[in-house]
CSV table of C-alpha atoms and ligand atoms in Angstrom, one decimal:
chain,number,residue,atom,x,y,z
A,1,MET,CA,87.1,130.9,80.8
A,2,ASP,CA,84.8,133.9,81.4
A,3,ASP,CA,85.7,136.6,83.8
A,4,ALA,CA,83.0,135.6,86.3
A,5,ALA,CA,84.4,132.1,86.8
A,6,PRO,CA,86.8,131.5,89.7
A,7,ARG,CA,90.5,131.4,88.6
A,8,LEU,CA,92.5,128.4,89.4
A,9,ARG,CA,95.6,129.1,91.5
A,10,ASN,CA,97.8,128.0,88.6
A,11,ASP,CA,96.3,126.3,85.6
A,12,THR,CA,99.4,124.2,85.1
A,13,ASP,CA,98.7,122.6,88.4
A,14,PHE,CA,95.5,121.3,86.9
A,15,ARG,CA,96.6,120.0,83.5
A,16,TRP,CA,94.9,116.8,82.5
A,17,PRO,CA,97.5,114.0,81.9
A,18,GLU,CA,98.6,113.3,78.4
A,19,GLN,CA,97.0,109.8,78.4
A,20,GLY,CA,93.7,111.6,78.0
A,21,LEU,CA,90.6,109.5,79.1
A,22,GLN,CA,92.6,106.4,80.0
A,23,VAL,CA,93.4,108.0,83.3
A,24,ILE,CA,91.8,110.5,85.7
A,25,PRO,CA,94.0,112.9,87.7
A,26,ASP,CA,93.4,112.6,91.4
A,27,TRP,CA,93.2,116.3,92.1
A,28,ILE,CA,89.7,116.4,90.6
A,29,TYR,CA,88.6,114.5,93.7
A,30,THR,CA,90.5,116.4,96.4
A,31,SER,CA,90.9,120.0,95.3
A,32,GLU,CA,88.8,122.8,96.8
A,33,GLU,CA,89.5,125.0,93.8
A,34,ILE,CA,88.2,122.3,91.5
A,35,LEU,CA,85.0,122.1,93.6
A,36,ASN,CA,84.6,125.9,93.4
A,37,ARG,CA,84.9,125.7,89.6
A,38,GLU,CA,82.4,122.8,89.5
A,39,ARG,CA,79.9,124.9,91.5
A,40,GLU,CA,80.1,127.7,88.9
A,41,ARG,CA,80.5,125.6,85.7
A,42,ILE,CA,78.4,122.6,86.5
A,43,PHE,CA,75.8,123.1,89.2
A,44,LYS,CA,75.1,126.7,88.4
A,45,GLY,CA,75.7,126.1,84.7
A,46,HIS,CA,73.6,124.9,81.8
A,47,VAL,CA,72.1,121.8,83.6
A,48,TRP,CA,68.8,120.7,85.1
A,49,ASN,CA,69.4,119.8,88.8
A,50,PHE,CA,67.1,117.4,90.4
A,51,VAL,CA,65.4,119.0,93.5
A,52,GLY,CA,62.5,116.8,94.5
A,53,LEU,CA,59.3,115.0,93.6
A,54,GLU,CA,55.9,116.7,93.1
A,55,ALA,CA,54.4,114.1,95.5
A,56,GLU,CA,56.5,115.6,98.3
A,57,ILE,CA,54.7,118.9,98.0
A,58,PRO,CA,51.2,118.0,96.8
A,59,LYS,CA,49.3,121.0,98.3
A,60,ALA,CA,49.6,124.8,98.1
A,61,GLY,CA,52.0,126.0,100.9
A,62,ASP,CA,53.9,122.7,100.9
A,63,PHE,CA,57.7,123.0,100.7
A,64,LYS,CA,60.9,121.0,101.1
A,65,ARG,CA,64.5,122.0,101.5
A,66,SER,CA,66.8,120.8,98.8
A,67,HIS,CA,70.2,121.5,97.2
A,68,ILE,CA,71.8,122.4,94.0
A,69,GLY,CA,75.4,121.4,94.4
A,70,ASP,CA,76.2,122.6,97.9
A,71,ILE,CA,73.8,125.6,97.6
A,72,GLY,CA,70.7,125.3,99.8
A,73,VAL,CA,67.3,125.9,98.0
A,74,ILE,CA,63.6,125.7,98.9
A,75,VAL,CA,61.1,124.0,96.6
A,76,SER,CA,57.7,125.5,97.2
A,77,ARG,CA,54.2,125.1,95.9
A,78,ALA,CA,52.4,128.5,95.7
A,79,GLU,CA,48.7,129.2,96.1
A,80,ASP,CA,48.0,128.7,92.4
A,81,GLY,CA,49.7,125.3,92.4
A,82,SER,CA,52.8,126.5,90.6
A,83,ILE,CA,56.2,125.2,91.8
A,84,HIS,CA,59.0,127.6,92.7
A,85,VAL,CA,62.6,127.0,93.6
A,86,PHE,CA,64.7,129.7,95.2
A,87,GLU,CA,67.8,130.0,97.3
A,88,ASN,CA,67.5,129.4,101.0
A,89,ARG,CA,69.4,132.5,101.7
A,90,CYS,CA,67.9,135.7,103.0
A,91,ALA,CA,68.2,138.7,100.7
A,92,HIS,CA,69.0,140.8,103.7
A,93,ARG,CA,72.1,139.3,105.5
A,94,GLY,CA,72.2,135.9,104.0
A,95,ALA,CA,70.7,133.9,106.8
A,96,GLU,CA,69.2,130.5,106.0
A,97,ILE,CA,65.5,131.3,106.2
A,98,CYS,CA,64.2,127.7,106.3
A,99,ARG,CA,65.6,125.1,108.7
A,100,ARG,CA,62.9,122.4,108.4
A,101,HIS,CA,63.4,119.6,105.9
A,102,ASN,CA,59.8,119.9,104.8
A,103,GLY,CA,56.4,121.2,105.9
A,104,SER,CA,53.6,123.5,105.0
A,105,ASN,CA,53.2,127.2,105.6
A,106,ALA,CA,51.7,130.4,104.2
A,107,GLU,CA,55.0,132.4,104.0
A,108,PHE,CA,58.7,132.1,104.8
A,109,VAL,CA,59.9,134.3,107.6
A,110,CYS,CA,63.7,134.8,108.2
A,111,PRO,CA,64.5,134.1,111.8
A,112,TYR,CA,67.0,137.0,112.0
A,113,HIS,CA,65.1,140.3,111.3
A,114,GLN,CA,61.9,138.7,110.1
A,115,TRP,CA,61.9,139.7,106.5
A,116,THR,CA,59.0,137.8,105.1
A,117,TYR,CA,58.8,136.1,101.7
A,118,GLY,CA,55.9,134.7,99.7
A,119,LEU,CA,55.6,131.1,98.5
A,120,ASP,CA,57.2,132.2,95.2
A,121,GLY,CA,60.2,133.7,97.0
A,122,SER,CA,59.2,137.4,96.5
A,123,LEU,CA,59.7,139.8,99.4
A,124,LYS,CA,56.4,140.6,101.1
A,125,ALA,CA,57.3,142.5,104.3
A,126,VAL,CA,60.2,144.2,106.0
A,127,PRO,CA,59.7,145.1,109.7
A,128,PHE,CA,60.3,148.8,110.4
A,129,ARG,CA,60.8,149.5,106.7
A,130,ARG,CA,60.2,153.2,107.3
A,131,GLY,CA,61.9,153.2,110.7
A,132,VAL,CA,60.4,154.6,113.9
A,133,GLY,CA,59.3,158.2,114.4
A,134,LYS,CA,60.7,158.9,110.9
A,135,LYS,CA,64.1,157.8,111.9
A,136,GLY,CA,66.0,154.8,110.5
A,137,GLY,CA,64.6,152.1,108.3
A,138,MET,CA,65.3,151.3,104.6
A,139,PRO,CA,66.3,154.0,102.2
A,140,GLY,CA,63.4,155.9,100.4
A,141,ASP,CA,64.2,154.2,97.1
A,142,PHE,CA,64.1,150.7,98.5
A,143,LYS,CA,62.0,148.6,96.2
A,144,MET,CA,60.5,145.4,97.6
A,145,GLU,CA,60.4,143.7,94.2
A,146,GLU,CA,64.2,144.1,93.9
A,147,HIS,CA,64.9,142.2,97.1
A,148,GLY,CA,63.3,138.8,96.7
A,149,LEU,CA,65.1,135.5,97.1
A,150,THR,CA,67.2,134.4,94.1
A,151,ARG,CA,64.9,132.4,92.0
A,152,LEU,CA,65.7,129.6,89.6
A,153,SER,CA,64.1,128.2,86.4
A,154,VAL,CA,61.9,125.3,87.2
A,155,THR,CA,60.5,122.4,85.1
A,156,THR,CA,58.8,119.1,85.9
A,157,HIS,CA,58.6,115.9,84.0
A,158,ARG,CA,56.4,113.0,85.0
A,159,GLY,CA,56.2,114.3,88.6
A,160,VAL,CA,60.0,115.0,89.0
A,161,ILE,CA,61.1,118.5,89.7
A,162,PHE,CA,64.2,120.1,88.2
A,163,ALA,CA,65.7,123.5,88.7
A,164,SER,CA,68.4,125.5,86.9
A,165,TYR,CA,70.3,128.8,87.2
A,166,ALA,CA,70.3,129.0,83.4
A,167,SER,CA,67.3,130.6,81.8
A,168,ASP,CA,67.7,129.0,78.4
A,169,MET,CA,67.4,125.3,79.2
A,170,GLU,CA,66.0,122.7,76.8
A,171,SER,CA,63.1,120.5,77.8
A,172,ILE,CA,63.8,117.4,80.0
A,173,PRO,CA,63.2,115.0,77.1
A,174,GLU,CA,65.8,116.9,75.1
A,175,TYR,CA,68.1,117.2,78.1
A,176,LEU,CA,68.1,113.4,78.7
A,177,GLY,CA,68.2,112.2,75.1
A,178,ALA,CA,65.9,109.5,73.7
A,179,GLU,CA,67.5,106.4,75.2
A,180,VAL,CA,67.9,107.6,78.8
A,181,LEU,CA,64.5,109.2,78.6
A,182,LYS,CA,63.0,105.8,77.8
A,183,ASP,CA,64.4,104.3,81.0
A,184,PHE,CA,63.4,107.4,83.0
A,185,GLU,CA,59.8,107.1,81.7
A,186,ALA,CA,59.7,103.4,82.4
A,187,THR,CA,60.0,104.3,86.1
A,188,PHE,CA,58.1,107.6,86.0
A,189,ASP,CA,55.5,106.0,83.8
A,190,GLY,CA,52.6,108.5,84.5
A,191,ARG,CA,51.3,106.8,87.6
A,192,LYS,CA,51.1,109.2,90.6
A,193,LEU,CA,53.9,108.6,93.1
A,194,LYS,CA,53.4,107.7,96.7
A,195,ILE,CA,56.3,108.6,99.0
A,196,LEU,CA,57.4,105.7,101.2
A,197,GLY,CA,60.3,107.2,103.2
A,198,TYR,CA,63.7,108.7,103.2
A,199,TYR,CA,67.3,107.7,103.9
A,200,ARG,CA,70.3,110.0,104.3
A,201,ASN,CA,74.0,109.1,104.1
A,202,LEU,CA,77.1,111.1,104.6
A,203,ILE,CA,79.8,109.4,102.4
A,204,PRO,CA,83.5,110.3,102.8
A,205,GLY,CA,84.3,110.6,99.2
A,206,ASN,CA,84.1,113.0,96.3
A,207,TRP,CA,80.7,113.5,94.7
A,208,LYS,CA,81.7,112.4,91.2
A,209,MET,CA,82.7,109.0,92.6
A,210,TYR,CA,79.0,108.2,93.0
A,211,HIS,CA,78.3,108.8,89.3
A,212,GLU,CA,81.4,106.7,88.5
A,213,ASN,CA,80.1,103.9,90.8
A,214,LEU,CA,76.8,103.7,88.9
A,215,LYS,CA,78.5,104.0,85.5
A,216,ASP,CA,80.7,101.1,86.4
A,217,PRO,CA,78.9,97.8,86.0
A,218,TYR,CA,82.4,96.1,86.3
A,219,HIS,CA,82.3,96.6,90.1
A,220,ALA,CA,78.6,95.5,90.4
A,221,THR,CA,79.4,91.9,89.5
A,222,LEU,CA,82.5,91.7,91.8
A,223,LEU,CA,81.9,93.8,94.9
A,224,HIS,CA,78.3,92.9,95.6
A,225,SER,CA,77.9,89.3,96.7
A,226,TYR,CA,74.2,89.7,97.0
A,227,LEU,CA,73.7,90.7,93.3
A,228,VAL,CA,75.9,87.8,92.2
A,229,VAL,CA,74.8,85.0,94.5
A,230,PHE,CA,71.1,85.8,94.1
A,231,ASN,CA,71.4,86.3,90.4
A,232,LEU,CA,70.3,90.0,90.3
A,233,MET,CA,73.2,91.2,88.2
A,234,VAL,CA,75.8,88.9,86.9
A,235,ALA,CA,78.4,89.2,84.2
A,236,GLY,CA,77.1,87.3,81.2
A,237,GLN,CA,73.4,88.3,81.8
A,238,LYS,CA,71.6,90.4,79.2
A,239,SER,CA,72.6,93.9,80.1
A,240,THR,CA,73.4,97.4,78.9
A,241,MET,CA,75.3,100.5,79.9
A,242,THR,CA,73.6,103.2,77.9
A,243,VAL,CA,75.1,106.6,77.5
A,244,ASP,CA,73.3,109.7,76.2
A,245,PRO,CA,74.9,111.6,73.2
A,246,THR,CA,76.5,114.2,75.4
A,247,GLY,CA,78.2,111.5,77.6
A,248,ARG,CA,76.9,113.0,80.9
A,249,HIS,CA,73.9,110.8,81.6
A,250,GLY,CA,73.8,107.0,81.8
A,251,SER,CA,71.5,104.0,82.4
A,252,MET,CA,72.9,100.7,83.7
A,253,GLY,CA,70.4,98.0,82.9
A,254,SER,CA,70.3,94.3,83.6
A,255,ALA,CA,67.7,91.5,83.1
A,256,LYS,CA,67.3,89.0,86.0
A,257,GLY,CA,67.6,85.7,84.3
A,258,ASP,CA,68.8,82.2,84.5
A,259,GLN,CA,71.7,81.1,86.7
A,260,VAL,CA,74.9,81.9,84.8
A,261,ASP,CA,77.3,79.1,84.0
A,262,GLU,CA,80.5,78.3,85.9
A,263,THR,CA,82.9,79.9,83.4
A,264,ASP,CA,81.3,83.3,84.3
A,265,THR,CA,81.2,82.7,88.1
A,266,SER,CA,84.8,81.3,88.3
A,267,GLN,CA,86.3,84.8,88.4
A,268,MET,CA,83.9,86.2,91.0
A,269,ARG,CA,85.2,85.7,94.5
A,270,ALA,CA,81.8,87.0,95.7
A,271,TYR,CA,80.0,84.1,94.2
A,272,ARG,CA,78.8,81.3,96.6
A,273,SER,CA,76.7,78.6,95.1
A,274,ASP,CA,75.8,77.2,98.5
A,275,MET,CA,74.0,80.3,99.8
A,276,ARG,CA,70.2,80.3,100.0
A,277,LEU,CA,67.7,82.9,101.2
A,278,ARG,CA,65.4,82.0,104.1
A,279,ASP,CA,62.9,84.4,102.8
A,280,PRO,CA,63.3,84.6,99.0
A,281,ARG,CA,60.5,87.2,98.6
A,282,ILE,CA,63.1,89.9,98.9
A,283,VAL,CA,64.3,89.1,95.4
A,284,ASP,CA,60.8,88.5,93.8
A,285,PHE,CA,60.2,90.6,90.7
A,286,VAL,CA,56.7,91.6,89.9
A,287,LYS,CA,56.8,92.7,86.2
A,288,GLU,CA,55.1,96.1,86.1
A,289,PHE,CA,57.3,98.2,83.8
A,290,ASP,CA,57.5,98.6,80.1
A,291,SER,CA,61.2,97.7,79.9
A,292,PRO,CA,63.3,94.7,79.1
A,293,TRP,CA,65.3,95.4,82.3
A,294,SER,CA,64.6,94.2,85.8
A,295,VAL,CA,67.2,96.6,87.2
A,296,THR,CA,68.0,100.1,85.9
A,297,MET,CA,70.2,102.6,87.6
A,298,LEU,CA,70.1,106.0,85.9
A,299,THR,CA,72.7,108.6,86.5
A,300,ILE,CA,71.2,112.0,85.6
A,301,TRP,CA,73.9,114.7,85.4
A,302,PRO,CA,74.7,116.4,87.7
A,303,ASN,CA,73.0,115.3,90.9
A,304,MET,CA,70.4,112.6,90.4
A,305,ILE,CA,70.2,108.8,90.5
A,306,VAL,CA,67.0,107.0,89.7
A,307,GLN,CA,66.9,103.5,91.2
A,308,ARG,CA,64.6,100.8,89.9
A,309,GLU,CA,65.9,97.6,91.4
A,310,LEU,CA,63.2,95.0,90.8
A,311,ASN,CA,60.3,96.6,92.5
A,312,THR,CA,62.1,98.9,94.9
A,313,LEU,CA,62.1,102.5,93.6
A,314,GLY,CA,63.8,105.6,94.6
A,315,THR,CA,65.7,108.8,93.7
A,316,ARG,CA,69.0,109.8,95.2
A,317,GLN,CA,70.3,113.3,95.3
A,318,ILE,CA,74.0,114.0,95.4
A,319,VAL,CA,75.0,117.0,97.6
A,320,PRO,CA,78.8,117.8,97.7
A,321,ARG,CA,80.1,118.7,101.2
A,322,GLY,CA,83.6,119.9,100.3
A,323,PRO,CA,85.8,117.9,97.9
A,324,ASN,CA,86.2,114.9,100.2
A,325,GLU,CA,82.6,114.2,101.3
A,326,PHE,CA,79.1,114.2,100.0
A,327,GLU,CA,75.6,113.7,101.3
A,328,LEU,CA,73.2,111.3,99.6
A,329,ASN,CA,69.5,112.0,100.1
A,330,TRP,CA,67.3,109.1,99.1
A,331,THR,CA,63.5,109.3,98.5
A,332,MET,CA,61.8,105.9,98.3
A,333,PHE,CA,58.5,105.7,96.5
A,334,GLY,CA,55.8,103.5,95.1
A,335,TYR,CA,52.6,104.4,93.2
A,336,GLU,CA,49.3,105.7,94.5
A,337,GLY,CA,47.4,102.7,93.1
A,338,ASP,CA,49.6,100.1,94.9
A,339,ASP,CA,47.7,97.8,97.1
A,340,GLU,CA,48.9,96.9,100.6
A,341,ALA,CA,50.7,93.8,99.5
A,342,MET,CA,52.7,95.7,96.8
A,343,THR,CA,53.6,98.5,99.3
A,344,ARG,CA,54.9,95.8,101.8
A,345,HIS,CA,56.8,94.2,98.9
A,346,ARG,CA,58.5,97.5,98.0
A,347,LEU,CA,59.4,98.2,101.6
A,348,ARG,CA,60.8,94.7,102.2
A,349,GLN,CA,62.8,94.9,99.0
A,350,GLY,CA,64.0,98.3,100.0
A,351,ASN,CA,66.4,96.5,102.4
A,352,LEU,CA,68.5,95.6,99.4
A,353,MET,CA,69.5,99.3,99.3
A,354,GLY,CA,70.0,102.2,101.7
A,355,PRO,CA,72.5,102.9,104.4
A,356,SER,CA,72.0,99.5,106.1
A,357,GLY,CA,71.0,97.6,103.1
A,358,PHE,CA,72.7,94.6,101.5
A,359,LEU,CA,74.2,96.6,98.6
A,360,GLY,CA,74.5,100.3,99.3
A,361,LEU,CA,76.9,100.1,102.2
A,362,GLU,CA,79.4,98.2,100.0
A,363,ASP,CA,79.4,101.0,97.5
A,364,ASN,CA,79.7,103.7,100.2
A,365,GLU,CA,82.7,101.9,101.8
A,366,ALA,CA,84.4,101.3,98.5
A,367,ILE,CA,84.2,105.0,97.7
A,368,LYS,CA,85.7,105.8,101.2
A,369,PHE,CA,88.6,103.4,100.4
A,370,VAL,CA,89.3,105.2,97.1
A,371,GLN,CA,89.1,108.6,98.7
A,372,ASP,CA,91.4,107.5,101.5
A,373,GLY,CA,93.9,106.3,98.9
A,374,LEU,CA,93.7,109.6,97.0
A,375,ARG,CA,94.1,111.7,100.1
A,376,HIS,CA,97.3,109.9,101.0
A,377,SER,CA,98.9,109.9,97.6
A,378,THR,CA,101.1,112.6,96.0
A,379,PRO,CA,98.5,114.8,94.4
A,380,GLU,CA,100.4,116.4,91.6
A,381,HIS,CA,101.3,113.1,89.9
A,382,GLY,CA,98.6,110.7,91.0
A,383,THR,CA,96.1,109.2,88.5
A,384,LEU,CA,93.4,106.6,88.5
A,385,ALA,CA,93.4,104.1,85.7
A,386,LEU,CA,90.5,103.3,83.4
A,387,GLY,CA,91.0,100.1,81.5
A,388,GLY,CA,90.7,100.2,77.7
A,389,THR,CA,89.7,103.1,75.5
A,390,GLU,CA,86.0,102.5,74.5
A,391,GLU,CA,83.4,105.2,75.1
A,392,GLY,CA,79.6,105.4,74.8
A,393,THR,CA,76.9,102.7,75.1
A,394,THR,CA,78.0,99.1,75.6
A,395,GLN,CA,75.9,95.9,75.8
A,396,HIS,CA,78.0,94.1,78.4
A,397,LEU,CA,79.0,94.8,82.0
A,398,ILE,CA,82.8,94.5,82.0
A,399,THR,CA,83.4,98.1,80.9
A,400,GLU,CA,84.3,101.6,82.1
A,401,ALA,CA,83.2,103.2,78.8
A,402,ALA,CA,80.5,105.3,80.5
A,403,ILE,CA,82.9,106.8,83.0
A,404,ARG,CA,85.1,107.8,80.2
A,405,SER,CA,82.2,109.4,78.3
A,406,MET,CA,81.3,111.4,81.5
A,407,TYR,CA,84.8,112.7,81.8
A,408,ARG,CA,84.9,113.8,78.2
A,409,HIS,CA,81.9,115.9,78.9
A,410,TYR,CA,83.3,117.1,82.3
A,411,ARG,CA,86.6,118.2,80.8
A,412,GLY,CA,84.8,120.2,78.2
A,413,VAL,CA,82.6,122.0,80.7
A,414,MET,CA,85.5,122.5,83.2
A,415,GLU,CA,88.0,123.4,80.5
A,416,LEU,CA,90.5,120.9,81.8
B,501,FES,FE1,67.2,137.7,107.1
B,501,FES,FE2,68.0,139.9,108.3
B,501,FES,S1,69.2,138.2,107.6
B,501,FES,S2,66.0,139.4,107.8
């Protein structure tokens, strides 16, 4: 541990159980100290954090508020078209300078004492900098260039914007690894994106559970009646749970296919052979991607989900709000060349997901149930089980191997 990292109260309180990656200790989901360490080691560490899409800030002066972990940032496009990401925290007294979710402006003015910043986060003006009548004001050696907003490294890949506190980051293709990159680029295939709308959820669970949920194809075939009954993701279908070489990123893929046989459905309580859709267009799949999968859910460490569920597309950004809660910010999109019928199709199919969709609310509620269980257990001895010992990529859905890979990476970074 380096000296700058926050010290745990007592490292023996946070010793990973001897069973290794077969179990997860429950304090990683409930401890404020662990979250503080995650902020320093993970979100402010050697990672690319997802902060937005270029299509959200197409013109000079456009901006959006975003987050890195629980740290507020602004994503801004400057006069020359370059993209900048800086903390939404005034260099003077720390006030949040931007309160709007998005918009367009020529500068950022702090509401408190009106220090004014440019579109790149540099300090441009300080009222009464030299005082009044030669009295007061900033010291004579005050240098404007030393008091800008804290700026981060920025990169983009296929219209997706990432930021990092580290200054020595690899490219996005290197960061994702070849296999996850392939699924990333199947969705972000070079066509310009068109933003269709936003959802926001507040979920009463630890932020890592959302990664787990989407690295856990086991639950998908059991919890989600809709997936199973309407044949969108069923145990026995052609599928993959891909893990990058570091273990931190994943891609769950499944190919919508023929109805599965009865031996596969007999263990799924969610399966109902007598259910039919009145309007089956919601599960239509227009093949438009260079991919064998009709569904892919990418978990890009540490804060991004890329959803490609048939033709409904979106990103989700994970924002921790303390150890027991996180915010999920969804951005739904299509492509600029979509005709009216395709846009309608994407919007209609969007009802599969989202806070009031047929699938998303079940995940959110399951996460709440787990967090409730953890908060009421005895923290120093509690563990969560992961069945089996396999890690890495698997070609079937009944597995927790990808979760185990993520926690191998997590333990290394967190020194747990
Ligand atoms: Fe921003 Fe004073 S806190 S100008």
